[in-house]
Amino acid sequence: MIWTTLFTLSIAQCIFLIPLILIRGAKNSLASKLMSAMLVLMLFTNFGYLVIRTELLNYVPQFFVLPSGMMFLFGPLFYFYSRSVIDPSFRWEKIYWLHFIPYFIQLLINIPIFKADTQSWHWLISTFFAGNLSIRLIEKIILPVQNAQLFIYLLFTFHWITKAKNLPHNPQYIISVSARIKWLTKLTICFSVFFATVFSLYLFILIHGKYNSITNYIYTLVTSGIIYFIAYKLVLNPEIISPDFTRKYQAYMQFAGEEGDRYINKLKALMNENKLFTNPDLKLALLSREVGLTPHQLSKLINEKFAKSFNDYVNEHRVNEFILRVNDSKYQSFTIYGIALDVGFNSKSSFNTAFKKITGKTPSDYKIISTDRNVI
């Protein structure tokens, strides 16, 4: 009952994940398809073991044997997936299908088993559960080849990830290269655990000379763990599974012409007329919404047109407003610090730092008016 529940939950998780990944990862469709293909393999694997635990055995017993050759598919799929996540120039080529020939060879070898009648299937599965199903000679050859092939592809993938770490990461993608490498490293660890499990199980059945149903359950337990790990990462960071190669600043416009002037005039009006800078909680995100740009775009606009950072731009307006007010008789009853708070500074230290940076003097040294005034 426990195993049946586990198989069912992992299958349901796969059915949920596959369309979600394909839809969300449309901008990197190759990565989405390769990840979905790996999930389909795990789905078939778990479904194969679900079949022999339920009444489905009477309808589709072939699914029990179908996953046996899928080990040949995990390695190349994972390797190509890692390429599609990091390399923006990577494209699928027809020649890559040659990597999957071993799987189709094993599929051909298993054709006689697929053609077996219902009685033969029941005998095969009952013998398997009894622990009396012997390993065929062909399987003694194929299983170590499967393990060796997966190990080689894991080495290729590890080499590719290591190579990517040492490359200069100039393009500033929305999902950074370092984040992609971190994700692939964790996934490599998952498949390395998968390989170690499969290799250990192979040695176990080779020593005993017969299949054991427990080994198949352990195999499925590991694939289920990978499924849930992928689901967890999808919830935590939906873009990391199939990250595209859109750059952070790709959406930036060139602030020139009438459209550029419109945003600049809007920004100046908000600062000079509406005096938005007097809001001590003014942040880049808030001002960008008022201007009608993204935070990145507004930051670029201020940097290009005023040669300042956002903080320096806002603080300059606050200091200029402070100087105007401190010379205004209307504010004679205010202390220097009181005016500083009124123009948007939220602490004495931030005011002093900004004032000296912009004027070259401290507020107390700056002789703004001749009238005596309280010192901070």
Short mmCIF file of C-alpha atoms in Angstrom, two decimals:
data_model
loop_
_atom_site.label_atom_id
_atom_site.label_comp_id
_atom_site.label_asym_id
_atom_site.label_seq_id
_atom_site.Cartn_x
_atom_site.Cartn_y
_atom_site.Cartn_z
CA MET A 1 0.00 0.00 0.00
CA ILE A 2 2.83 2.39 0.89
CA TRP A 3 4.64 1.75 -2.39
CA THR A 4 1.45 2.09 -4.40
CA THR A 5 0.73 5.45 -2.75
CA LEU A 6 4.29 6.61 -3.41
CA PHE A 7 4.11 5.61 -7.07
CA THR A 8 0.75 7.33 -7.49
CA LEU A 9 1.88 10.58 -5.86
CA SER A 10 5.08 10.80 -7.89
CA ILE A 11 3.17 10.08 -11.12
CA ALA A 12 0.63 12.78 -10.25
CA GLN A 13 3.48 15.19 -9.52
CA CYS A 14 5.01 14.48 -12.94
CA ILE A 15 1.69 14.98 -14.71
CA PHE A 16 1.41 18.35 -12.96
CA LEU A 17 5.00 19.44 -13.62
CA ILE A 18 5.40 18.57 -17.29
CA PRO A 19 2.78 20.94 -18.79
CA LEU A 20 3.72 23.63 -16.27
CA ILE A 21 7.38 23.52 -17.32
CA LEU A 22 6.50 23.52 -21.01
CA ILE A 23 4.21 26.54 -20.60
CA ARG A 24 6.43 28.59 -18.29
CA GLY A 25 9.63 27.80 -20.21
CA ALA A 26 8.42 28.82 -23.66
CA LYS A 27 11.31 31.29 -24.06
CA ASN A 28 13.79 28.43 -23.69
CA SER A 29 11.74 25.69 -25.27
CA LEU A 30 14.70 23.32 -25.71
CA ALA A 31 15.49 23.28 -21.99
CA SER A 32 11.78 22.86 -21.21
CA LYS A 33 11.44 19.93 -23.59
CA LEU A 34 14.57 18.18 -22.32
CA MET A 35 13.52 18.56 -18.68
CA SER A 36 10.01 17.37 -19.55
CA ALA A 37 11.50 14.37 -21.36
CA MET A 38 13.43 13.40 -18.20
CA LEU A 39 10.25 13.72 -16.16
CA VAL A 40 8.39 11.55 -18.69
CA LEU A 41 11.04 8.86 -18.20
CA MET A 42 10.58 8.98 -14.44
CA LEU A 43 6.81 8.94 -14.90
CA PHE A 44 7.01 5.78 -17.06
CA THR A 45 9.43 4.19 -14.60
CA ASN A 46 7.11 4.74 -11.65
CA PHE A 47 4.04 3.83 -13.67
CA GLY A 48 5.71 0.56 -14.66
CA TYR A 49 6.04 -0.44 -11.02
CA LEU A 50 2.54 0.83 -10.24
CA VAL A 51 1.16 -1.50 -12.91
CA ILE A 52 2.43 -4.64 -11.22
CA ARG A 53 1.00 -3.53 -7.87
CA THR A 54 -2.52 -2.94 -9.15
CA GLU A 55 -5.19 -4.30 -11.46
CA LEU A 56 -3.49 -2.47 -14.32
CA LEU A 57 -1.39 -5.63 -14.64
CA ASN A 58 -4.30 -7.25 -16.46
CA TYR A 59 -4.39 -4.48 -19.08
CA VAL A 60 -0.92 -3.06 -19.70
CA PRO A 61 1.66 -5.50 -18.25
CA GLN A 62 4.16 -4.33 -20.89
CA PHE A 63 4.77 -1.18 -18.85
CA PHE A 64 6.64 -3.33 -16.34
CA VAL A 65 9.45 -3.95 -18.83
CA LEU A 66 9.25 -0.64 -20.70
CA PRO A 67 11.43 1.31 -18.19
CA SER A 68 14.23 -1.27 -18.33
CA GLY A 69 16.09 0.49 -21.14
CA MET A 70 15.40 4.05 -20.11
CA MET A 71 18.67 4.26 -18.22
CA PHE A 72 20.21 4.83 -21.65
CA LEU A 73 18.18 8.04 -22.01
CA PHE A 74 18.86 9.85 -18.74
CA GLY A 75 22.54 10.55 -19.44
CA PRO A 76 22.29 12.25 -22.85
CA LEU A 77 19.09 14.09 -21.91
CA PHE A 78 20.70 15.56 -18.79
CA TYR A 79 23.87 16.49 -20.67
CA PHE A 80 21.96 18.29 -23.42
CA TYR A 81 19.74 19.94 -20.81
CA SER A 82 22.78 21.39 -19.04
CA ARG A 83 24.01 22.77 -22.36
CA SER A 84 20.65 24.38 -23.10
CA VAL A 85 20.59 26.08 -19.68
CA ILE A 86 24.03 27.70 -19.92
CA ASP A 87 24.96 28.02 -23.60
CA PRO A 88 22.87 30.63 -25.49
CA SER A 89 24.22 29.36 -28.82
CA PHE A 90 23.25 25.72 -28.21
CA ARG A 91 20.73 24.40 -30.72
CA TRP A 92 19.34 20.92 -31.23
CA GLU A 93 20.83 19.13 -34.24
CA LYS A 94 19.66 15.95 -35.90
CA ILE A 95 22.96 14.23 -35.22
CA TYR A 96 22.22 14.35 -31.49
CA TRP A 97 19.62 11.63 -31.97
CA LEU A 98 22.53 9.19 -32.37
CA HIS A 99 23.09 9.45 -28.61
CA PHE A 100 19.83 7.56 -28.08
CA ILE A 101 20.64 4.55 -30.28
CA PRO A 102 21.53 2.30 -27.30
CA TYR A 103 18.00 2.70 -25.96
CA PHE A 104 16.40 1.68 -29.25
CA ILE A 105 18.74 -1.32 -29.47
CA GLN A 106 17.58 -2.53 -26.07
CA LEU A 107 14.00 -1.85 -27.08
CA LEU A 108 14.46 -4.17 -30.05
CA ILE A 109 16.00 -6.83 -27.82
CA ASN A 110 12.93 -6.70 -25.57
CA ILE A 111 10.41 -7.07 -28.41
CA PRO A 112 9.88 -10.82 -27.73
CA ILE A 113 8.97 -9.98 -24.13
CA PHE A 114 6.49 -7.31 -25.22
CA LYS A 115 4.80 -9.85 -27.49
CA ALA A 116 4.31 -12.37 -24.69
CA ASP A 117 0.76 -13.47 -23.86
CA THR A 118 -1.06 -12.62 -20.64
CA GLN A 119 -0.24 -15.95 -19.01
CA SER A 120 3.47 -15.45 -19.66
CA TRP A 121 3.31 -11.95 -18.19
CA HIS A 122 1.66 -13.22 -15.02
CA TRP A 123 4.32 -15.91 -14.69
CA LEU A 124 7.10 -13.35 -15.25
CA ILE A 125 5.79 -10.94 -12.64
CA SER A 126 4.92 -13.57 -10.04
CA THR A 127 8.39 -15.06 -10.43
CA PHE A 128 9.85 -11.58 -10.07
CA PHE A 129 7.96 -10.96 -6.82
CA ALA A 130 9.02 -14.36 -5.50
CA GLY A 131 12.67 -13.41 -6.07
CA ASN A 132 13.23 -16.30 -8.49
CA LEU A 133 13.58 -14.36 -11.76
CA SER A 134 17.10 -15.00 -13.01
CA ILE A 135 19.19 -12.43 -14.83
CA ARG A 136 19.61 -13.26 -18.49
CA LEU A 137 23.06 -13.20 -20.06
CA ILE A 138 22.09 -10.28 -22.28
CA GLU A 139 21.08 -8.32 -19.17
CA LYS A 140 24.42 -9.06 -17.51
CA ILE A 141 25.94 -7.25 -20.47
CA ILE A 142 23.41 -4.44 -20.90
CA LEU A 143 23.13 -3.37 -17.25
CA PRO A 144 26.83 -2.54 -16.77
CA VAL A 145 26.81 -0.78 -20.15
CA GLN A 146 23.89 1.33 -18.93
CA ASN A 147 25.78 2.22 -15.77
CA ALA A 148 28.96 3.06 -17.69
CA GLN A 149 27.05 5.21 -20.18
CA LEU A 150 25.29 7.21 -17.45
CA PHE A 151 28.59 7.69 -15.62
CA ILE A 152 30.28 9.00 -18.79
CA TYR A 153 27.49 11.49 -19.45
CA LEU A 154 27.65 12.68 -15.84
CA LEU A 155 31.37 13.28 -16.33
CA PHE A 156 30.64 15.22 -19.54
CA THR A 157 28.04 17.28 -17.72
CA PHE A 158 30.35 17.96 -14.79
CA HIS A 159 33.10 19.00 -17.22
CA TRP A 160 30.67 21.33 -19.00
CA ILE A 161 29.56 22.95 -15.74
CA THR A 162 33.19 23.38 -14.61
CA LYS A 163 34.05 24.93 -17.95
CA ALA A 164 31.10 27.33 -17.67
CA LYS A 165 32.32 28.45 -14.22
CA ASN A 166 35.63 29.57 -15.71
CA LEU A 167 34.13 31.50 -18.62
CA PRO A 168 33.70 35.29 -18.33
CA HIS A 169 30.08 36.03 -17.49
CA ASN A 170 29.64 39.34 -19.28
CA PRO A 171 25.98 39.05 -20.32
CA GLN A 172 23.75 40.04 -17.45
CA TYR A 173 20.87 37.64 -17.87
CA ILE A 174 17.72 37.90 -15.78
CA ILE A 175 18.67 34.46 -14.39
CA SER A 176 22.40 34.85 -13.80
CA VAL A 177 24.93 32.31 -15.05
CA SER A 178 26.05 31.65 -11.48
CA ALA A 179 22.46 30.79 -10.50
CA ARG A 180 22.21 28.42 -13.48
CA ILE A 181 25.48 26.73 -12.54
CA LYS A 182 24.32 26.34 -8.94
CA TRP A 183 21.06 24.74 -10.11
CA LEU A 184 22.83 22.35 -12.50
CA THR A 185 25.36 21.41 -9.82
CA LYS A 186 22.54 20.40 -7.47
CA LEU A 187 20.83 18.46 -10.24
CA THR A 188 24.11 16.74 -11.05
CA ILE A 189 24.34 15.65 -7.42
CA CYS A 190 20.81 14.23 -7.68
CA PHE A 191 21.69 12.19 -10.77
CA SER A 192 24.97 11.12 -9.19
CA VAL A 193 22.98 9.70 -6.27
CA PHE A 194 20.73 8.08 -8.86
CA PHE A 195 23.77 6.54 -10.57
CA ALA A 196 25.28 5.32 -7.28
CA THR A 197 21.94 3.72 -6.36
CA VAL A 198 21.52 1.99 -9.71
CA PHE A 199 25.13 0.77 -9.68
CA SER A 200 24.76 -0.61 -6.15
CA LEU A 201 21.50 -2.35 -7.04
CA TYR A 202 23.12 -3.87 -10.13
CA LEU A 203 25.97 -5.30 -8.03
CA PHE A 204 23.40 -6.67 -5.58
CA ILE A 205 21.36 -8.55 -8.17
CA LEU A 206 24.51 -9.65 -10.01
CA ILE A 207 25.87 -11.25 -6.83
CA HIS A 208 22.55 -13.00 -6.16
CA GLY A 209 21.95 -13.87 -9.80
CA LYS A 210 18.27 -13.02 -9.52
CA TYR A 211 16.08 -9.94 -9.48
CA ASN A 212 14.68 -8.66 -6.21
CA SER A 213 11.55 -6.51 -6.08
CA ILE A 214 13.03 -4.38 -3.29
CA THR A 215 15.76 -3.11 -5.64
CA ASN A 216 13.12 -1.86 -8.05
CA TYR A 217 11.32 -0.02 -5.26
CA ILE A 218 14.53 1.64 -4.14
CA TYR A 219 15.18 2.69 -7.76
CA THR A 220 11.72 4.24 -7.90
CA LEU A 221 12.22 5.92 -4.53
CA VAL A 222 15.27 7.75 -5.88
CA THR A 223 13.50 8.87 -9.07
CA SER A 224 10.59 10.09 -6.93
CA GLY A 225 13.04 12.10 -4.84
CA ILE A 226 14.39 13.79 -7.98
CA ILE A 227 10.83 14.56 -9.11
CA TYR A 228 10.01 16.24 -5.80
CA PHE A 229 13.30 18.13 -5.83
CA ILE A 230 12.51 19.55 -9.27
CA ALA A 231 9.00 20.46 -8.07
CA TYR A 232 10.50 22.20 -5.02
CA LYS A 233 12.87 24.26 -7.19
CA LEU A 234 10.02 25.14 -9.55
CA VAL A 235 8.06 26.58 -6.62
CA LEU A 236 11.10 28.33 -5.17
CA ASN A 237 12.32 29.82 -8.46
CA PRO A 238 10.00 29.12 -11.41
CA GLU A 239 12.44 30.54 -13.98
CA ILE A 240 15.44 28.39 -13.03
CA ILE A 241 14.18 25.14 -14.61
CA SER A 242 14.28 26.51 -18.16
CA PRO A 243 15.91 29.96 -17.91
CA ASP A 244 15.94 32.00 -21.08
CA PHE A 245 18.72 34.25 -22.31
CA THR A 246 16.92 37.57 -22.01
CA ARG A 247 19.30 40.17 -20.65
CA LYS A 248 18.37 42.35 -17.73
CA TYR A 249 18.83 45.47 -19.75
CA GLN A 250 17.44 44.24 -23.02
CA ALA A 251 14.17 45.98 -22.29
CA TYR A 252 15.90 49.34 -21.78
CA MET A 253 14.97 51.99 -24.29
CA GLN A 254 17.34 54.53 -25.69
CA PHE A 255 16.30 57.74 -23.93
CA ALA A 256 16.43 60.01 -26.95
CA GLY A 257 13.91 61.95 -29.00
CA GLU A 258 10.40 62.88 -27.95
CA GLU A 259 9.78 59.74 -25.92
CA GLY A 260 12.97 60.22 -23.93
CA ASP A 261 12.15 63.90 -23.34
CA ARG A 262 8.70 62.93 -22.11
CA TYR A 263 10.12 60.70 -19.35
CA ILE A 264 12.75 63.27 -18.39
CA ASN A 265 10.14 66.03 -18.13
CA LYS A 266 7.89 63.74 -16.10
CA LEU A 267 10.76 62.99 -13.72
CA LYS A 268 11.65 66.67 -13.35
CA ALA A 269 8.03 67.60 -12.66
CA LEU A 270 7.73 64.96 -9.96
CA MET A 271 10.92 66.17 -8.28
CA ASN A 272 10.73 69.96 -8.80
CA GLU A 273 6.99 70.57 -8.68
CA ASN A 274 5.57 67.68 -6.67
CA LYS A 275 8.73 67.49 -4.55
CA LEU A 276 8.51 63.71 -4.25
CA PHE A 277 11.98 63.74 -2.71
CA THR A 278 10.52 65.09 0.55
CA ASN A 279 9.05 61.62 1.13
CA PRO A 280 11.64 59.94 3.43
CA ASP A 281 10.47 56.52 2.18
CA LEU A 282 11.03 57.36 -1.48
CA LYS A 283 12.57 54.34 -3.22
CA LEU A 284 13.56 53.61 -6.79
CA ALA A 285 10.55 51.32 -7.27
CA LEU A 286 8.11 53.99 -6.08
CA LEU A 287 9.55 56.75 -8.25
CA SER A 288 9.73 54.46 -11.29
CA ARG A 289 6.02 53.69 -10.98
CA GLU A 290 5.25 57.41 -10.91
CA VAL A 291 7.41 58.04 -13.98
CA GLY A 292 6.03 55.03 -15.84
CA LEU A 293 9.25 53.05 -16.21
CA THR A 294 10.71 49.91 -14.66
CA PRO A 295 13.23 50.43 -11.84
CA HIS A 296 16.07 49.37 -14.15
CA GLN A 297 14.96 51.81 -16.83
CA LEU A 298 14.66 54.73 -14.41
CA SER A 299 18.07 53.95 -12.93
CA LYS A 300 19.54 54.01 -16.43
CA LEU A 301 17.73 57.26 -17.29
CA ILE A 302 19.13 59.04 -14.20
CA ASN A 303 22.59 57.65 -14.81
CA GLU A 304 22.66 58.62 -18.49
CA LYS A 305 21.01 62.04 -18.30
CA PHE A 306 22.25 63.28 -14.94
CA ALA A 307 25.42 61.20 -14.45
CA LYS A 308 24.24 60.26 -10.96
CA SER A 309 22.98 57.27 -9.06
CA PHE A 310 19.39 57.28 -7.85
CA ASN A 311 20.40 58.06 -4.26
CA ASP A 312 22.70 60.90 -5.25
CA TYR A 313 20.03 62.35 -7.55
CA VAL A 314 17.41 62.37 -4.79
CA ASN A 315 19.79 63.62 -2.11
CA GLU A 316 20.92 66.49 -4.33
CA HIS A 317 17.31 67.67 -4.59
CA ARG A 318 16.95 67.38 -0.81
CA VAL A 319 20.12 69.39 -0.14
CA ASN A 320 19.11 72.11 -2.63
CA GLU A 321 15.68 72.30 -1.03
CA PHE A 322 17.31 72.49 2.40
CA ILE A 323 19.44 75.46 1.29
CA LEU A 324 16.37 77.25 -0.07
CA ARG A 325 14.40 76.72 3.12
CA VAL A 326 17.18 77.59 5.51
CA ASN A 327 17.42 80.99 3.81
CA ASP A 328 13.67 81.45 3.85
CA SER A 329 12.35 83.57 6.76
CA LYS A 330 9.34 81.30 6.89
CA TYR A 331 11.57 78.58 8.36
CA GLN A 332 13.40 80.77 10.92
CA SER A 333 11.83 78.86 13.81
CA PHE A 334 13.11 75.51 12.51
CA THR A 335 16.38 73.98 13.60
CA ILE A 336 18.79 72.82 10.90
CA TYR A 337 17.96 69.19 11.67
CA GLY A 338 14.25 69.99 11.62
CA ILE A 339 14.52 71.35 8.09
CA ALA A 340 16.61 68.32 7.08
CA LEU A 341 13.83 66.00 8.21
CA ASP A 342 11.26 68.16 6.43
CA VAL A 343 13.03 67.84 3.06
CA GLY A 344 13.18 64.03 3.22
CA PHE A 345 16.26 62.98 5.18
CA ASN A 346 15.41 60.35 7.77
CA SER A 347 18.48 60.64 10.02
CA LYS A 348 21.09 63.16 11.10
CA SER A 349 23.95 61.01 9.84
CA SER A 350 22.49 60.53 6.34
CA PHE A 351 21.85 64.28 6.12
CA ASN A 352 25.38 65.21 7.21
CA THR A 353 26.95 62.70 4.80
CA ALA A 354 24.86 63.81 1.82
CA PHE A 355 25.31 67.52 2.56
CA LYS A 356 29.09 67.29 2.74
CA LYS A 357 29.27 65.12 -0.37
CA ILE A 358 27.27 67.65 -2.40
CA THR A 359 28.50 70.98 -0.98
CA GLY A 360 31.93 70.00 0.31
CA LYS A 361 31.11 71.33 3.80
CA THR A 362 29.30 70.16 6.88
CA PRO A 363 25.93 71.81 7.61
CA SER A 364 27.31 73.61 10.68
CA ASP A 365 30.27 75.00 8.70
CA TYR A 366 28.10 76.15 5.84
CA LYS A 367 27.26 79.78 6.54
CA ILE A 368 23.88 79.88 4.91
CA ILE A 369 22.38 82.78 6.81
CA SER A 370 23.71 85.46 9.08
CA THR A 371 21.00 84.94 11.66
CA ASP A 372 21.98 82.84 14.64
CA ARG A 373 20.46 79.39 14.42
CA ASN A 374 20.41 76.35 16.68
CA VAL A 375 23.23 73.95 15.92
CA ILE A 376 22.45 70.34 15.28
#
